[in-house]
Tab-separated table of C-alpha atoms and ligand atoms in Angstrom:
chain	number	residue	atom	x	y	z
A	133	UNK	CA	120.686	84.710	103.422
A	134	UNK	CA	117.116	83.241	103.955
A	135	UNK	CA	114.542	83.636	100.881
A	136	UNK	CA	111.663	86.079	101.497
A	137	UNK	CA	108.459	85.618	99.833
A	138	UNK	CA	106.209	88.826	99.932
A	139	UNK	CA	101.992	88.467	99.279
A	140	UNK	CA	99.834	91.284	98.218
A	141	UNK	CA	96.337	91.107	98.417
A	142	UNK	CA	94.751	94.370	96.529
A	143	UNK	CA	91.203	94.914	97.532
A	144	UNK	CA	88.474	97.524	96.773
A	145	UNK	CA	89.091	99.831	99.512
A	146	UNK	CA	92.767	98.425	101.509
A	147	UNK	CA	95.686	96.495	100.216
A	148	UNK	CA	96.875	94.120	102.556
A	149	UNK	CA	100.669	92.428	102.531
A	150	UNK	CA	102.486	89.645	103.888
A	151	UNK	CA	106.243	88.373	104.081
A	152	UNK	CA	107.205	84.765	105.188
A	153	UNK	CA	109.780	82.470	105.404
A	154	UNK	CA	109.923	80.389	101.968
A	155	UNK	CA	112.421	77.834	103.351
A	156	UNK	CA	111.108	77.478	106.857
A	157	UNK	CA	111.066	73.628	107.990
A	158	UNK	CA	107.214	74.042	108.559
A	159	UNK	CA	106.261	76.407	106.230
A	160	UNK	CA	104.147	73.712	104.436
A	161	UNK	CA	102.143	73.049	107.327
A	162	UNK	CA	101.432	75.587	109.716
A	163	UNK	CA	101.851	78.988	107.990
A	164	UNK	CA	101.616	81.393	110.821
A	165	UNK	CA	105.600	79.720	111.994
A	166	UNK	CA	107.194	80.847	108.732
A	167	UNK	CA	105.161	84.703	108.918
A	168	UNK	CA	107.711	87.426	109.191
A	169	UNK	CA	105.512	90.554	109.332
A	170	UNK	CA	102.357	92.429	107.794
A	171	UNK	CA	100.637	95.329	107.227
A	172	UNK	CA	97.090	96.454	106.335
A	173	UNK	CA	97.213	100.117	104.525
A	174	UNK	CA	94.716	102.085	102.502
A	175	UNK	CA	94.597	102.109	98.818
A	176	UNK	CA	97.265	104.855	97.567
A	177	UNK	CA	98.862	104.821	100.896
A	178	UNK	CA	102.263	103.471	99.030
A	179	UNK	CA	104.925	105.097	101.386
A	180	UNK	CA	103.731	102.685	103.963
A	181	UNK	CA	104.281	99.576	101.700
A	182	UNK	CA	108.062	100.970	100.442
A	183	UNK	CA	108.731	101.317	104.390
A	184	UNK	CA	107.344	97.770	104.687
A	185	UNK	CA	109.576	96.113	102.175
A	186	UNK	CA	112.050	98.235	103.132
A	187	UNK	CA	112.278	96.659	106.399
A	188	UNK	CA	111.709	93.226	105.475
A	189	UNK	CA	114.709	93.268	103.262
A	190	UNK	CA	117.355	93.955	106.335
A	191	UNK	CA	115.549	90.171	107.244
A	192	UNK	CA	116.614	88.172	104.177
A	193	UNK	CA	116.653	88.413	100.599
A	194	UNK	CA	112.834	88.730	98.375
A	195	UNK	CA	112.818	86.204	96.201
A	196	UNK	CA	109.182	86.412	94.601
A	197	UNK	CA	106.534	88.542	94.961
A	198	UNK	CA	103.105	87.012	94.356
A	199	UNK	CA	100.110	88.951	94.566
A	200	UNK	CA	95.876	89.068	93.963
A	201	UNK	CA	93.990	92.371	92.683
A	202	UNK	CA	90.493	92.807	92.618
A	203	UNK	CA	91.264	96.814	92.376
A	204	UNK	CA	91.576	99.160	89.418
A	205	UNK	CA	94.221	98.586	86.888
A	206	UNK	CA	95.714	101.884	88.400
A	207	UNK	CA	96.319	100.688	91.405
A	208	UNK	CA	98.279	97.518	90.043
A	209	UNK	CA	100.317	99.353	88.038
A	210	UNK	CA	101.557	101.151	91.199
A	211	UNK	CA	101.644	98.848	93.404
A	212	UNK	CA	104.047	97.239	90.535
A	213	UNK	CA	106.018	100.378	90.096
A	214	UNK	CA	106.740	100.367	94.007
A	215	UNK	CA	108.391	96.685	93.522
A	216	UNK	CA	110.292	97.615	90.514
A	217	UNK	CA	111.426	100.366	92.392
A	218	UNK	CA	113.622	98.076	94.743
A	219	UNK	CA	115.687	96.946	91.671
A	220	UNK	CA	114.822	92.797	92.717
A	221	UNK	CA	115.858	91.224	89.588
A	222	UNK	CA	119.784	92.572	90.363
A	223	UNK	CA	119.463	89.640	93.358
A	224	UNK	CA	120.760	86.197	91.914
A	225	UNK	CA	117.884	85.027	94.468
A	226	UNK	CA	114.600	86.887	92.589
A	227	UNK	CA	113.634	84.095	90.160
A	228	UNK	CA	110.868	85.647	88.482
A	229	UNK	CA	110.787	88.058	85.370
A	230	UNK	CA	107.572	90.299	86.744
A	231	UNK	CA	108.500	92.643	89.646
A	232	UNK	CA	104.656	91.035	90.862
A	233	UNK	CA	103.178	87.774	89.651
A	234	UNK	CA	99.586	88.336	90.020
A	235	UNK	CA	97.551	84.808	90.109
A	236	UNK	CA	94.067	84.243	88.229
A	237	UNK	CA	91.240	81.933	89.722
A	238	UNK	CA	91.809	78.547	88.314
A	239	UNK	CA	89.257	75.318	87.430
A	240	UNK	CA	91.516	73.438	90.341
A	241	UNK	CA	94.023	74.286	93.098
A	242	UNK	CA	95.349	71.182	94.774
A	243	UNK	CA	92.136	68.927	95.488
A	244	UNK	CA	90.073	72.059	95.636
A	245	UNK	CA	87.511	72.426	92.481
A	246	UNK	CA	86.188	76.050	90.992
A	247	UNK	CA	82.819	75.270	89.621
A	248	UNK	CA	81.700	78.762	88.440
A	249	UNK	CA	80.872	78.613	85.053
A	250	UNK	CA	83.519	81.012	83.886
A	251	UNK	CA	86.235	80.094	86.058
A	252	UNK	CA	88.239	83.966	86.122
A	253	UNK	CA	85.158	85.989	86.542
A	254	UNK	CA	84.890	84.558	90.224
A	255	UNK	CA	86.984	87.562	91.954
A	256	UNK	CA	90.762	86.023	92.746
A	257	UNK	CA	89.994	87.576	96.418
A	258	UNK	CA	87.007	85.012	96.708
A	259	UNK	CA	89.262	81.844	95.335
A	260	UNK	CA	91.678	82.548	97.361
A	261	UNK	CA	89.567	83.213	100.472
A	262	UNK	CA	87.885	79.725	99.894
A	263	UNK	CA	91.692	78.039	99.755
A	264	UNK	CA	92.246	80.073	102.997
A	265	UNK	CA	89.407	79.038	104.672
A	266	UNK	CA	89.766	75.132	103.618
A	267	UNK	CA	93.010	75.345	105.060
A	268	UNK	CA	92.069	76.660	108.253
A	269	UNK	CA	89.567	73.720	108.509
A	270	UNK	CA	91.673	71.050	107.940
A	271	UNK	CA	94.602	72.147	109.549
A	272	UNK	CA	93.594	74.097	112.492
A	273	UNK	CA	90.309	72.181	113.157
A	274	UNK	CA	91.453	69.396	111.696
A	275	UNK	CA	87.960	68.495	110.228
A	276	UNK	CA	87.497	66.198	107.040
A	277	UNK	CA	88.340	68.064	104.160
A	278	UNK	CA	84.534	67.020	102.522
A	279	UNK	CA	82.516	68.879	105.271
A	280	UNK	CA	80.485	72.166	104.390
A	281	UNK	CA	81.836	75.201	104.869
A	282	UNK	CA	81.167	78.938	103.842
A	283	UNK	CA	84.043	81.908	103.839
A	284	UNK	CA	82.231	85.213	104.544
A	285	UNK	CA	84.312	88.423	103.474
A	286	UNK	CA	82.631	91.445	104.757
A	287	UNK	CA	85.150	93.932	102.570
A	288	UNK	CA	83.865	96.820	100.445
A	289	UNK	CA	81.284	94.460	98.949
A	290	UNK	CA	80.048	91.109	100.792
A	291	UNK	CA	80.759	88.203	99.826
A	292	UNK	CA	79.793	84.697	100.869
A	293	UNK	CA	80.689	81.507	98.784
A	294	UNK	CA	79.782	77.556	100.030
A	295	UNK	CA	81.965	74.915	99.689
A	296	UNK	CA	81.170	70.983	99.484
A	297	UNK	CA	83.602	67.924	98.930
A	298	UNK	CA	85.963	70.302	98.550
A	299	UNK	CA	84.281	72.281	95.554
A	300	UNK	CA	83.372	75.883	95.639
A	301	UNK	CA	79.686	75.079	94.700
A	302	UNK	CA	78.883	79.144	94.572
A	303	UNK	CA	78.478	81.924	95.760
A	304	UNK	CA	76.421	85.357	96.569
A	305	UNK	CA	77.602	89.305	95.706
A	306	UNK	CA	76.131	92.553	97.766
A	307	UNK	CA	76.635	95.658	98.592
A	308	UNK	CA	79.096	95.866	101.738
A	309	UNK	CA	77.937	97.137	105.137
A	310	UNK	CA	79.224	101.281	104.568
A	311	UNK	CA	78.097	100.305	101.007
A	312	UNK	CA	74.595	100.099	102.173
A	313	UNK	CA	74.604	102.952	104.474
A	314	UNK	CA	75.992	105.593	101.501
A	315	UNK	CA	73.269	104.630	98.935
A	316	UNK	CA	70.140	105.119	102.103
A	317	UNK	CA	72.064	108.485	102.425
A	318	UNK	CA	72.312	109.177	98.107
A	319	UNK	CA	68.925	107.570	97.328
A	320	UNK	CA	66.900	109.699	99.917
A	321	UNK	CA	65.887	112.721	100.915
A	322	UNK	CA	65.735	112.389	104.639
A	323	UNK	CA	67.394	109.613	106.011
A	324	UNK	CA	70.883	110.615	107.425
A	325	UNK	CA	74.447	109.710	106.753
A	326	UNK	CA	75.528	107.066	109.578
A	327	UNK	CA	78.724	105.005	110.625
A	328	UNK	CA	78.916	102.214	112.174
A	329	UNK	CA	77.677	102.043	115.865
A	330	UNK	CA	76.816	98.580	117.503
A	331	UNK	CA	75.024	99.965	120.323
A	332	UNK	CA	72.567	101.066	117.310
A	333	UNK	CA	71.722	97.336	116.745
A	334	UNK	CA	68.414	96.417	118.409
A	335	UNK	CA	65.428	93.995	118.188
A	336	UNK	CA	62.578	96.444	116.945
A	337	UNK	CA	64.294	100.061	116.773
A	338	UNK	CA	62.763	103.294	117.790
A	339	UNK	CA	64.914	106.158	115.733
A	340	UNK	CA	65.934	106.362	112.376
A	341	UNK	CA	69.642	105.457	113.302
A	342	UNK	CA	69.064	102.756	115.126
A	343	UNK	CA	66.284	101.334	112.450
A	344	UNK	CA	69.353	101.936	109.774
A	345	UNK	CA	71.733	100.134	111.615
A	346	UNK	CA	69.530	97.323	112.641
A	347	UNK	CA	68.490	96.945	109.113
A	348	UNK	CA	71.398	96.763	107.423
A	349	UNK	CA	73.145	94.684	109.658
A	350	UNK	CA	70.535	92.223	109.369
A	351	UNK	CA	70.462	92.369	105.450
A	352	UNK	CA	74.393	91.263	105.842
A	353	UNK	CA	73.938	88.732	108.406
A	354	UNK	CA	70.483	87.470	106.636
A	355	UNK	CA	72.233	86.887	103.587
A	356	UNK	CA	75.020	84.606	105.039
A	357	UNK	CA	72.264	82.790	107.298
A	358	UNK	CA	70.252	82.151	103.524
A	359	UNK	CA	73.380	80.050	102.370
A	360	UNK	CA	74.102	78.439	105.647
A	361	UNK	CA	70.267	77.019	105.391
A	362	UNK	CA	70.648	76.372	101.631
A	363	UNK	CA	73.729	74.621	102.626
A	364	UNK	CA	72.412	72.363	104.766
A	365	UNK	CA	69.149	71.811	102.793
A	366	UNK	CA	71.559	70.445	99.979
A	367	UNK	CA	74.231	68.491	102.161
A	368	UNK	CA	72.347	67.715	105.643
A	369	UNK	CA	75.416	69.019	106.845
A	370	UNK	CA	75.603	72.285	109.327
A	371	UNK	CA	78.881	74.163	107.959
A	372	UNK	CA	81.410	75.822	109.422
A	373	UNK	CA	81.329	79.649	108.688
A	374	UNK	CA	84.582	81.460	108.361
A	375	UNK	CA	84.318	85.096	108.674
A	376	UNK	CA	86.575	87.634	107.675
A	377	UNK	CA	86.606	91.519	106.221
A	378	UNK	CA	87.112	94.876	108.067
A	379	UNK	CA	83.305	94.911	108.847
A	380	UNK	CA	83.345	92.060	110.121
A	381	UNK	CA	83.123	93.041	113.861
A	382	UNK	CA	79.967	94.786	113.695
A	383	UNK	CA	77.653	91.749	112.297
A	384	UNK	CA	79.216	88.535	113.448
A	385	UNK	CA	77.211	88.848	116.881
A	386	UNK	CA	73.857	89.036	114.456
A	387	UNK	CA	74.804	85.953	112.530
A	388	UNK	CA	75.606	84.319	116.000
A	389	UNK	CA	72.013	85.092	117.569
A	390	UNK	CA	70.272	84.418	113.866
A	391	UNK	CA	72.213	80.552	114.141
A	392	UNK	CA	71.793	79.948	117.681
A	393	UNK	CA	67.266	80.702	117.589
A	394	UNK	CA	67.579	77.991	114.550
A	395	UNK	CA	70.199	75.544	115.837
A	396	UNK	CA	67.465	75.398	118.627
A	397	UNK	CA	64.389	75.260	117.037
A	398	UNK	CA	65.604	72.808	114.373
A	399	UNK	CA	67.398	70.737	116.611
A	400	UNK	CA	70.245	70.857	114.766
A	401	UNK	CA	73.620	70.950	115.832
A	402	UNK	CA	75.445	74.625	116.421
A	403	UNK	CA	76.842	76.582	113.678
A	404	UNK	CA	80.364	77.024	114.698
A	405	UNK	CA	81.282	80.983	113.406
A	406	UNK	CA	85.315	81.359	112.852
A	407	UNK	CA	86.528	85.355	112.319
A	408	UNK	CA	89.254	84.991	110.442
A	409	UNK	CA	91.528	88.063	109.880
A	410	UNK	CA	93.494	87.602	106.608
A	411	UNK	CA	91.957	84.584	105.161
A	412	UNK	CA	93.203	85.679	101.556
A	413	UNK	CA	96.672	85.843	102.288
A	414	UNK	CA	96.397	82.749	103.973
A	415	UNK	CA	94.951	81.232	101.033
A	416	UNK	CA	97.361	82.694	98.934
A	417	UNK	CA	100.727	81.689	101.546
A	418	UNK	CA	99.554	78.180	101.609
A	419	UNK	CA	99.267	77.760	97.879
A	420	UNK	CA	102.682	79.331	97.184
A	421	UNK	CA	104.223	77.086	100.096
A	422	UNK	CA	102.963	74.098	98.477
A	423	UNK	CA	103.206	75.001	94.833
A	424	UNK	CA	106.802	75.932	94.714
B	193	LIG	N1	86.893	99.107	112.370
B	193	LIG	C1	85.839	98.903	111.579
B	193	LIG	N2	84.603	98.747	112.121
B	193	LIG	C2	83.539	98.537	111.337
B	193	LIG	N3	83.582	98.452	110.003
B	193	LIG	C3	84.762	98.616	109.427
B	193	LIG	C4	85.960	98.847	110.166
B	193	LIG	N4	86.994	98.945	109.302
B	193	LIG	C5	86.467	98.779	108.076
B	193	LIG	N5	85.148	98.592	108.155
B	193	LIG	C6	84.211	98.343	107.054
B	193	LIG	O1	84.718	97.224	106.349
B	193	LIG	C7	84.459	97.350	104.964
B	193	LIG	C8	85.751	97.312	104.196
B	193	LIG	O2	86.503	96.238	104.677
B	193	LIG	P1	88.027	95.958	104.259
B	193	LIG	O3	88.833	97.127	104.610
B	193	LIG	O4	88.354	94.615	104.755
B	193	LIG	O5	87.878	96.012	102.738
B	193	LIG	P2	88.774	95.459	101.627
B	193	LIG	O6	89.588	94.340	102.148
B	193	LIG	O7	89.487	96.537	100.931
B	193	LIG	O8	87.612	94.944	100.795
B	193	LIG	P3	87.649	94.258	99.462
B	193	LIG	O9	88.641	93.153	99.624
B	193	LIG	O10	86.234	93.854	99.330
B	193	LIG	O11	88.039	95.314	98.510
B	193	LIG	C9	83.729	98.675	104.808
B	193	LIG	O12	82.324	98.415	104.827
B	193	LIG	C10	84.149	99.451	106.043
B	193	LIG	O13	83.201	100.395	106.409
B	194	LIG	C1	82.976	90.738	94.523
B	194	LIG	C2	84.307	91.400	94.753
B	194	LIG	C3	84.203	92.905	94.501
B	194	LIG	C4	84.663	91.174	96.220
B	194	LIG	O1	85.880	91.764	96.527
B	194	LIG	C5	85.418	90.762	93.872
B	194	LIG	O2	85.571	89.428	94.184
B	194	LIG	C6	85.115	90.881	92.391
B	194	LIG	O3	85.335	91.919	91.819
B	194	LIG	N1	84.615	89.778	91.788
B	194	LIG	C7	84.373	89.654	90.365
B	194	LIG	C8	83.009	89.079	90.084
B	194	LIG	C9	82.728	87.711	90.666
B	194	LIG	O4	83.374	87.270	91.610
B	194	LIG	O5	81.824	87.049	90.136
């Protein structure tokens, strides 16, 4: 029977999971060929992951389980309950001890270089978002693998970390988009509790929802804009942005407008804005394909 691989990547607020092919001819390559099936649940929402794995093992034998956590320790220790609960290590084909392996940022993954200054306080989410989103841009745009770029995750918190010559050069931390709306609701006494609404998102807004929405939305997309100008200030180079996160949707269409008045004024060439959906996994798929 085929060998299964199965990815978990644990966030803040959803864990997200992925099983692919380990032995497929192009699994190397182009990752989306050897992708079996995933799913995209809420923390604690377990039954839904045991019905996942339960289905992927009718496809082929799971042999390894590799997996990233940002979460509480909690949270890992069920999610590694759930695995041990399939009894793996009685297959001859699960080679590894730990019902999960969970990886660590490291200094170096293949040619790409981790220069925070303590290289596993950079969240494993944002490491492996960074390998995700190189990959993307040399293999699906097939740009040089030197050129600027920035991977945007718009999760619980934002994050948004630049790459050059292949080194993750830094990055910025704060507060995600419903982040920012619950602490205008806590800190104040008057200002409502909102969700999400584009139609909210104007130039100069006239009500206290829209004037909310507006202004945090343009705190998230201002923030990525700040490194994309930094970026280029320090390379010359306009990057290309990846964007992924579940809040994405709602801000990618200010970061478009924000690029497109200083492309123009600036002369510069267009920022080109990618929305990635599971730019972690990706990260993480690619490095197991080509690690062994
Ligand atoms: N359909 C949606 N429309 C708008 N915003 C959304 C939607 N779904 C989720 N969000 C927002 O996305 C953010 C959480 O994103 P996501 O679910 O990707 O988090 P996560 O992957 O668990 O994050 P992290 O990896 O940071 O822990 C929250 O701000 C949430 O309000
Ligand atoms: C910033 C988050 C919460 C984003 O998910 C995560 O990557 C994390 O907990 N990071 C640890 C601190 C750091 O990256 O510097």
């Amino acid at each position: 029977m085929d060998k299964i691989c199965i990815l978990i990547d644990s966030g803040n607020s959803r864990i997200k999971a992925r099983a692919f092919w380990l032995n497929h001819p192009e699994a190397e390559k182009n990752l989306d060929k050897a992708i079996i099936n995933e799913i995209t649940i809420y923390n604690q929402e377990y039954a839904k992951l045991v019905g996942f794995v339960e289905r992927i093992t009718r496809d082929g034998n799971i042999a390894k389980v590799y997996g990233v956590t940002v979460a509480t320790e909690n949270i890992r220790t069920d999610l590694e309950n759930v695995f041990r609960s399939f009894d793996l290590e009685k297959s001859k084909d699960f080679n590894q001890k730990e019902p999960i392996v969970w990886l660590e940022s490291e200094e170096k993954a293949f040619s790409i270089k981790n220069l925070y200054e303590n290289t596993k306080q950079l969240g494993v989410d944002r490491w492996f978002g960074i390998i995700g989103a190189h990959y993307h841009l040399t293999h699906h745009l097939k740009v040089d693998s030197n050129v600027a770029l920035i991977h945007v995750s718009f999760g619980t918190a934002t994050t948004v970390d630049c790459m050059h010559n292949e080194q993750l050069i830094g990055g910025t931390i704060l507060p995600g988009l419903q982040m920012m709306f619950d602490s205008l609701f806590r800190g104040t006494a008057h200002l409502p509790k909102v969700a999400v609404s584009a139609s909210d998102i104007v130039n100069f807004p006239l009500t206290t929802h829209a004037a909310i929405q507006t202004g945090v939305v343009c705190a998230q997309a201002g923030a990525v804009f700040r490194q994309i100008q930094k970026l280029w200030f320090l390379t010359t180079q306009v990057p290309y942005v990846f964007i992924s996160g579940g809040a994405k949707e709602t801000i990618v269409d200010e970061i478009n407008s924000i690029c497109s008045h200083w492309s123009t004024a600036a002369g510069l060439a267009q920022v080109e804005c990618i929305e990635l959906e599971t730019t972690v996994l990706d990260g993480l798929q690619y490095y197991v394909s080509n690690k062994g």
